[in-house]
Tab-separated table of C-alpha atoms in Angstrom:
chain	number	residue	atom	x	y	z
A	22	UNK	CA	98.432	65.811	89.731
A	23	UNK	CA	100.748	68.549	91.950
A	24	UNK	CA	99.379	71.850	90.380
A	25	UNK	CA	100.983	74.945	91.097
A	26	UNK	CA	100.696	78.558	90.155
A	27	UNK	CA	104.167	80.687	89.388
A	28	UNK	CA	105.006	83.840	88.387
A	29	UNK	CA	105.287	87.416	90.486
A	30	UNK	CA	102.737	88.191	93.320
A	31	UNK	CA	99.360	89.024	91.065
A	32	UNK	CA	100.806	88.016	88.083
A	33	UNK	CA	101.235	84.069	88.865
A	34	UNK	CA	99.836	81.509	85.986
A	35	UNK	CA	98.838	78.160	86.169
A	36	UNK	CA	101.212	75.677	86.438
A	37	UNK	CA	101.592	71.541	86.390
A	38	UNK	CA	104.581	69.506	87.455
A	39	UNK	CA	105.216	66.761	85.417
A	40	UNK	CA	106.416	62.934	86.194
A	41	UNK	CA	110.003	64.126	85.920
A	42	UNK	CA	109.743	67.586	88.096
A	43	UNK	CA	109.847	69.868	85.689
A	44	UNK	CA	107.027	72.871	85.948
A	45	UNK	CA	104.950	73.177	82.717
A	46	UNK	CA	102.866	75.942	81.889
A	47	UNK	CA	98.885	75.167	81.404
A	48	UNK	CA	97.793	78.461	80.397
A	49	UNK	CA	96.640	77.444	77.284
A	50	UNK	CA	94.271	74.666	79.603
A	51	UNK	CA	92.923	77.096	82.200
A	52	UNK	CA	93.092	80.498	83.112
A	53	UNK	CA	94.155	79.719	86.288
A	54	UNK	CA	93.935	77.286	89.600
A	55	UNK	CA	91.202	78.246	91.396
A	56	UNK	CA	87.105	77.605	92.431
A	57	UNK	CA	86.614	76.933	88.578
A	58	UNK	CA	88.903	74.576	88.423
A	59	UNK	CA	88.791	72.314	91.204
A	60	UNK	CA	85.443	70.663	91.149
A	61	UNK	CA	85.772	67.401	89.193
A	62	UNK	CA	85.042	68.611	85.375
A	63	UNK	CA	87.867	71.092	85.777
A	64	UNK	CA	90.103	68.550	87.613
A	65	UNK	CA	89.108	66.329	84.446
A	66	UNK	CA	89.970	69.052	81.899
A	67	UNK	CA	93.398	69.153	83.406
A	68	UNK	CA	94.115	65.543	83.182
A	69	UNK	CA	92.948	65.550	79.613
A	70	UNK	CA	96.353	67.284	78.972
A	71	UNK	CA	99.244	65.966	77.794
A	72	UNK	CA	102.203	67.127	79.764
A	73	UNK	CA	104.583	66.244	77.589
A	74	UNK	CA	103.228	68.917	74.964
A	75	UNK	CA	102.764	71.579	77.924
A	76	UNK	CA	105.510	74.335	77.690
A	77	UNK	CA	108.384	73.457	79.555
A	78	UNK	CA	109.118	76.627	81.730
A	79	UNK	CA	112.372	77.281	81.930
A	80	UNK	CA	114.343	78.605	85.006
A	81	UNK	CA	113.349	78.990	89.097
A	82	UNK	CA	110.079	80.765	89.064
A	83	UNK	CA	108.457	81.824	92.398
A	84	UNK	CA	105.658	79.792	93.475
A	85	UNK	CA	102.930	81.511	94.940
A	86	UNK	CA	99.941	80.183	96.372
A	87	UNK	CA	98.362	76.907	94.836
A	88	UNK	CA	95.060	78.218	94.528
A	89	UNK	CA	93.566	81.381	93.764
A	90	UNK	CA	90.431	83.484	95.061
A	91	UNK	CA	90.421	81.501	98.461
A	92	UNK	CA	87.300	82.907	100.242
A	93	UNK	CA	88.097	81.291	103.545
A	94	UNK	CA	90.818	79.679	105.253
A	95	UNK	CA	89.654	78.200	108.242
A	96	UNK	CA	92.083	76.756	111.164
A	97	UNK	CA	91.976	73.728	113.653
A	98	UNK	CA	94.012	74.411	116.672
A	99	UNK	CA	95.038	71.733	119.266
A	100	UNK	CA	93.971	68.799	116.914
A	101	UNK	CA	97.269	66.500	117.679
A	102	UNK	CA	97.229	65.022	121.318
A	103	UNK	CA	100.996	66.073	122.351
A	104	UNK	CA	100.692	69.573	121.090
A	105	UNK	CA	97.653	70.242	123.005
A	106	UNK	CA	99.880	69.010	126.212
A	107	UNK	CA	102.634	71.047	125.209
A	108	UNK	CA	100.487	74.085	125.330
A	109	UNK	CA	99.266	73.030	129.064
A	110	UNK	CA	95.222	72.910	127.375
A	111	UNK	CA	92.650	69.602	127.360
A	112	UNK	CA	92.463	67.913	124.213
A	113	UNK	CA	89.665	68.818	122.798
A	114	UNK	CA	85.878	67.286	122.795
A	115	UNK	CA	85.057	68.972	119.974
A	116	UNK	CA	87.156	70.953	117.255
A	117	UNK	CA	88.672	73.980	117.688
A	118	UNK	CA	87.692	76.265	114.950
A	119	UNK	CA	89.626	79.985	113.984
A	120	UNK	CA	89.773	81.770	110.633
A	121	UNK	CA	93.389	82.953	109.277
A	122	UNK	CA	92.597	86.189	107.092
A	123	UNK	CA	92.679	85.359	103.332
A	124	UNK	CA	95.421	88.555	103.496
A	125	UNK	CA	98.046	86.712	104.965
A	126	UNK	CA	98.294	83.669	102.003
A	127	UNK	CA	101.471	84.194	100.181
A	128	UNK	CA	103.838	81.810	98.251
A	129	UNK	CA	105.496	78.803	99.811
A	130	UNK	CA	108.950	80.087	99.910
A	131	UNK	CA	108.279	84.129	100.188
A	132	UNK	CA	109.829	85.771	103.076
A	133	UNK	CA	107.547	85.620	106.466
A	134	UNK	CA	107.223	88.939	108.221
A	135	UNK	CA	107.615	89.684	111.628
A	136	UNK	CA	104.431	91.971	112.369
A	137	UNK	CA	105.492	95.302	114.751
A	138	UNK	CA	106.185	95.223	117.748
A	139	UNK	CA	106.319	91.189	117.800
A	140	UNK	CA	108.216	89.263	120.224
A	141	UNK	CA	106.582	85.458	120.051
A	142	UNK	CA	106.011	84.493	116.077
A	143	UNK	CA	105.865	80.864	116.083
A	144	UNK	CA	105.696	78.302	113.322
A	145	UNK	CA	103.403	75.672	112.917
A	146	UNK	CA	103.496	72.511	110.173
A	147	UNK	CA	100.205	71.578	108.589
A	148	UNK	CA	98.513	69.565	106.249
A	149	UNK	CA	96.187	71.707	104.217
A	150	UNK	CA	93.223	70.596	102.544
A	151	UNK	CA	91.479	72.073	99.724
A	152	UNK	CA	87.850	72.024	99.046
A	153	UNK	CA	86.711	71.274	95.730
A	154	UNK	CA	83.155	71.161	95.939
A	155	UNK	CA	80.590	72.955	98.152
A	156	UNK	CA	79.794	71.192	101.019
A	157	UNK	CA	77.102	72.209	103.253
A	158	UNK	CA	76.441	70.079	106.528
A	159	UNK	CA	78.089	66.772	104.763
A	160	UNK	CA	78.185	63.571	106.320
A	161	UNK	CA	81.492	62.093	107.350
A	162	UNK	CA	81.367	59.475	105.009
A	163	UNK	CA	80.785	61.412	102.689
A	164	UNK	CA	83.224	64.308	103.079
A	165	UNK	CA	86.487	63.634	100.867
A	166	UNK	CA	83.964	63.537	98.346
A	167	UNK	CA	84.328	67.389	98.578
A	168	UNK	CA	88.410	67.827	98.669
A	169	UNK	CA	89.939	68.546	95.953
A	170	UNK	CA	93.663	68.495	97.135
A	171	UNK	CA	95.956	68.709	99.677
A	172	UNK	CA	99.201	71.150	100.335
A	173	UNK	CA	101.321	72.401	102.932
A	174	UNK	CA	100.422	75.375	105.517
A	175	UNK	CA	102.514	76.478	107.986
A	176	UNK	CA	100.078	78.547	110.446
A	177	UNK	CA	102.601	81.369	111.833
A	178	UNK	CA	101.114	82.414	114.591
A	179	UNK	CA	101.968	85.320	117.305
A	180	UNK	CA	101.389	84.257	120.769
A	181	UNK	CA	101.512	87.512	122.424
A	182	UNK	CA	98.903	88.345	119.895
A	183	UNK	CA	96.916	85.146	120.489
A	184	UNK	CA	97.110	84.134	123.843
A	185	UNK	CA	97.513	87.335	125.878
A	186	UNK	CA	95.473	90.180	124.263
A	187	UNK	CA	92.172	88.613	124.563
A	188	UNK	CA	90.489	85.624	124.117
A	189	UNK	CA	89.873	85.315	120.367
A	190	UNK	CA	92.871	83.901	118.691
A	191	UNK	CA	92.414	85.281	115.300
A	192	UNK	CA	94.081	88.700	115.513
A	193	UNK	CA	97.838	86.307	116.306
A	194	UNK	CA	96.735	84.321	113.368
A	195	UNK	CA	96.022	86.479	110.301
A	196	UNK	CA	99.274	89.081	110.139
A	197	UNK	CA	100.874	89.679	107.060
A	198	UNK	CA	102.683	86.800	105.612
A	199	UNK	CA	101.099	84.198	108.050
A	200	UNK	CA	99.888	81.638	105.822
A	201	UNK	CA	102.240	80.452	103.852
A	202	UNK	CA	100.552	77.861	101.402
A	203	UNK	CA	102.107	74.959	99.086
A	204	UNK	CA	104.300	74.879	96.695
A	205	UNK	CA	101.498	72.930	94.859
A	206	UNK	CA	98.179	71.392	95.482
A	207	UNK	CA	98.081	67.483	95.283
A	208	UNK	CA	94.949	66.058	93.609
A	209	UNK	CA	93.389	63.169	96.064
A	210	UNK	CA	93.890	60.700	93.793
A	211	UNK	CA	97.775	61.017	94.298
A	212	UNK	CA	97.598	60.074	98.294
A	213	UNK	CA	96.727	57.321	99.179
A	214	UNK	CA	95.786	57.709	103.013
A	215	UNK	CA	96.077	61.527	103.951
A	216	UNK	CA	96.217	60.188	107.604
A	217	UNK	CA	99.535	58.781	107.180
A	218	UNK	CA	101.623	61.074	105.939
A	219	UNK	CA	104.576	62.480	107.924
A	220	UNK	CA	105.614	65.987	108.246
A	221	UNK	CA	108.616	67.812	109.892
A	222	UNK	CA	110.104	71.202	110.410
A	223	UNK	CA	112.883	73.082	111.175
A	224	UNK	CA	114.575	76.081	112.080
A	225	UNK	CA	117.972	76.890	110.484
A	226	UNK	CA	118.940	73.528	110.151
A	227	UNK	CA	117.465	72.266	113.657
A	228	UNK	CA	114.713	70.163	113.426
A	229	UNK	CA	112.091	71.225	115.612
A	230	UNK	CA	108.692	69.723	114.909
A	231	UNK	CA	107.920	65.505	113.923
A	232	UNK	CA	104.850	64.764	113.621
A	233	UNK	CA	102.162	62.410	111.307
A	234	UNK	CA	98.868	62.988	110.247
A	235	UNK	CA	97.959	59.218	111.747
A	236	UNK	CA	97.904	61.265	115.753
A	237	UNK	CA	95.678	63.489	114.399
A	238	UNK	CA	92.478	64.005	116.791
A	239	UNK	CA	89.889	64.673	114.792
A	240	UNK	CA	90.295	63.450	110.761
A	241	UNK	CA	90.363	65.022	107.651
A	242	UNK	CA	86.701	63.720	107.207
A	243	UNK	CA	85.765	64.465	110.336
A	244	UNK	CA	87.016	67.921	110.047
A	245	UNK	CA	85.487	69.279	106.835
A	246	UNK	CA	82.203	66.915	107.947
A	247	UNK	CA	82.072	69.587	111.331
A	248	UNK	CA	83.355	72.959	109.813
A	249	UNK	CA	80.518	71.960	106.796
A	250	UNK	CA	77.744	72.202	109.758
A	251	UNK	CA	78.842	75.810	110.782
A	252	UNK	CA	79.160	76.934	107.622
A	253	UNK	CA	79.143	76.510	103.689
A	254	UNK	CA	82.310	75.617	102.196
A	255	UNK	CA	83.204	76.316	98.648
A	256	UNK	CA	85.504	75.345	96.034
A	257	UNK	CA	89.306	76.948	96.732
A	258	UNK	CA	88.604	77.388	100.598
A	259	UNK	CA	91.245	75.904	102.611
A	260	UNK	CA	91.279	74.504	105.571
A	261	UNK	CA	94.541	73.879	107.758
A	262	UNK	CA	94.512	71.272	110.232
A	263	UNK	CA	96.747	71.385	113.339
A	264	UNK	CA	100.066	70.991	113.986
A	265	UNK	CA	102.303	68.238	115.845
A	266	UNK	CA	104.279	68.888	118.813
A	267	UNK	CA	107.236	70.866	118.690
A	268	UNK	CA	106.065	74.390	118.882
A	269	UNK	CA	108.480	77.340	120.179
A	270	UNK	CA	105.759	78.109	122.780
A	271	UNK	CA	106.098	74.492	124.037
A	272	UNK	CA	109.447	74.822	124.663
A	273	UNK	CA	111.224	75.349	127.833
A	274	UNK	CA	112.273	78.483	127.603
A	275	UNK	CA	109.702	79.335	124.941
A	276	UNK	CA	111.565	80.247	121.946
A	277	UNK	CA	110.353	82.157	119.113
A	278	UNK	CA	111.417	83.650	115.914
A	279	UNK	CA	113.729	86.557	114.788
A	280	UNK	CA	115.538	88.305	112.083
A	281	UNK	CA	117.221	85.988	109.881
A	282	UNK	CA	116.073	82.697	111.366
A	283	UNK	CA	115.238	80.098	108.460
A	284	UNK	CA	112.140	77.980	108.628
A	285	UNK	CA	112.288	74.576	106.161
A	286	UNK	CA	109.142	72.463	106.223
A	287	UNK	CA	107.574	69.585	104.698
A	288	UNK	CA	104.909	66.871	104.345
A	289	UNK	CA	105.228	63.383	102.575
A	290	UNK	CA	103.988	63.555	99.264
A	291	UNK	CA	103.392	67.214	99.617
A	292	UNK	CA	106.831	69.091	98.729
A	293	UNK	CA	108.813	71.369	100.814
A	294	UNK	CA	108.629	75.060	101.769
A	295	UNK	CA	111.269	77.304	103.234
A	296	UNK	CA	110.746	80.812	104.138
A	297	UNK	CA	113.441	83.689	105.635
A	298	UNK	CA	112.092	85.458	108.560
A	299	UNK	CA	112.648	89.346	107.791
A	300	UNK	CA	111.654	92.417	109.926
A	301	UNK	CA	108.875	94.456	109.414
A	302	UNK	CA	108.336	96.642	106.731
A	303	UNK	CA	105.479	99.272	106.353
């Protein structure tokens, strides 16, 4: 299933899109898409419907955010090979674990911010994946077990911010606008090996970033196995997963985004987001 929520920021209802495309409305299903619904008896009360008798909703709604009441979103950095190498680091041992603030989810095609003052906002393509049940110091083998989807996130990210005001990365993760999330949540049983899947973006027309989840350095499994062992994941958390090379810091000169500049991203399987960078607004 690729389940969406649409509507106006706050107001956004729960969403499905059917065989053909089209978005139909499943408020009269669920209240919404979130913790409640993504364990498998909610999954299950979902497929019991019959999109074809689902209100067709008519028009271009926005999209917001796939899933609702996310209590954490937690990010892997430097988890593809070549992007560690374009950002002159090691590759890893072990994963590289930051949070993103749950304040900066937004829609998959709302505008993305430049915070004040900025002068390096980067963009990052990632695959997403959202948990479905709690997991709690899960074994590898056992950790899909707990996902309940995937989606799109590109991880803006402010260098500046990041890299040279101290050595936490957070505060150049979690501005206003930096997560960008969808435009819908895959169910599991809809991919068929999340570590081949290929994923690309660009920025106003030039493509910038190739990549596949198959140079990955640490797995999905692997990933939400290791974040389960520092702490407890539940149902709507997301966690974002690295990002193929391709970065504007890894490019010589760096080059970063500004007013205007268009960012169009994707995943196979996954949709397509595209955001308009604006300035900052109080």
């Amino acid at each position: 299933m690729k389940l969406v929520r649409y509507g106006n920021p706050g107001k956004e209802k729960p969403g499905l899109i059917d065989l053909d495309g089209r978005l139909r409305d499943l408020s009269a299903v669920v209240p919404d898409i979130g913790p409640a619904q993504l364990g498998a008896i909610g999954l299950a009360r979902i497929r019991k419907a019959n999109p074809a008798k689902l209100p067709l909703v008519r028009g271009t709604p926005r999209f917001g955010c796939p899933v609702a009441q996310v209590s954490k979103f937690v990010a892997i950095g430097l988890n593809y090979a070549d992007h560690a190498a374009e950002s002159g680091v090691p590759i890893p041992k072990e994963p590289v674990v930051f949070m993103k603030a749950p304040s900066c989810i937004q829609g998959p095609n709302d505008p993305v911010m430049l915070p004040r003052a900025s002068v390096k906002t980067d963009w990052e393509v990632e695959l997403g994946v959202v948990i479905g049940t709690q997991a709690r110091y899960v074994a590898r083998k056992d950790a899909l077990a707990h996902v309940a989807g995937y989606c799109i996130v590109n991880d803006v990210s402010e260098r500046e911010y990041q890299l040279e005001r101290g050595p936490q990365w957070d505060k150049g993760k979690g501005c206003d606008t930096f997560g960008p999330i969808g435009p819908w949540l895959v169910t599991t049983d809809e991919i068929e090996n999340v570590q081949r899947l290929g994923m690309w973006l660009d920025v106003n027309g030039k493509r910038m970033q190739t990549g596949n989840t198959r140079t990955m350095i640490f797995d999905v499994a692997k990933l939400v196995s290791y974040v389960s062992h520092f702490m407890t994941l539940l149902p709507g958390d997301v966690i974002t997963t690295g990002t193929p090379p391709g970065v504007g810091l890894g490019m010589k000169p760096p080059t970063y985004l500004r007013k205007g500049d268009v960012i169009t991203l994707a995943i196979e399987g996954l949709g397509e987001q595209r955001q308009l960078v604006v300035p900052f607004k109080p």
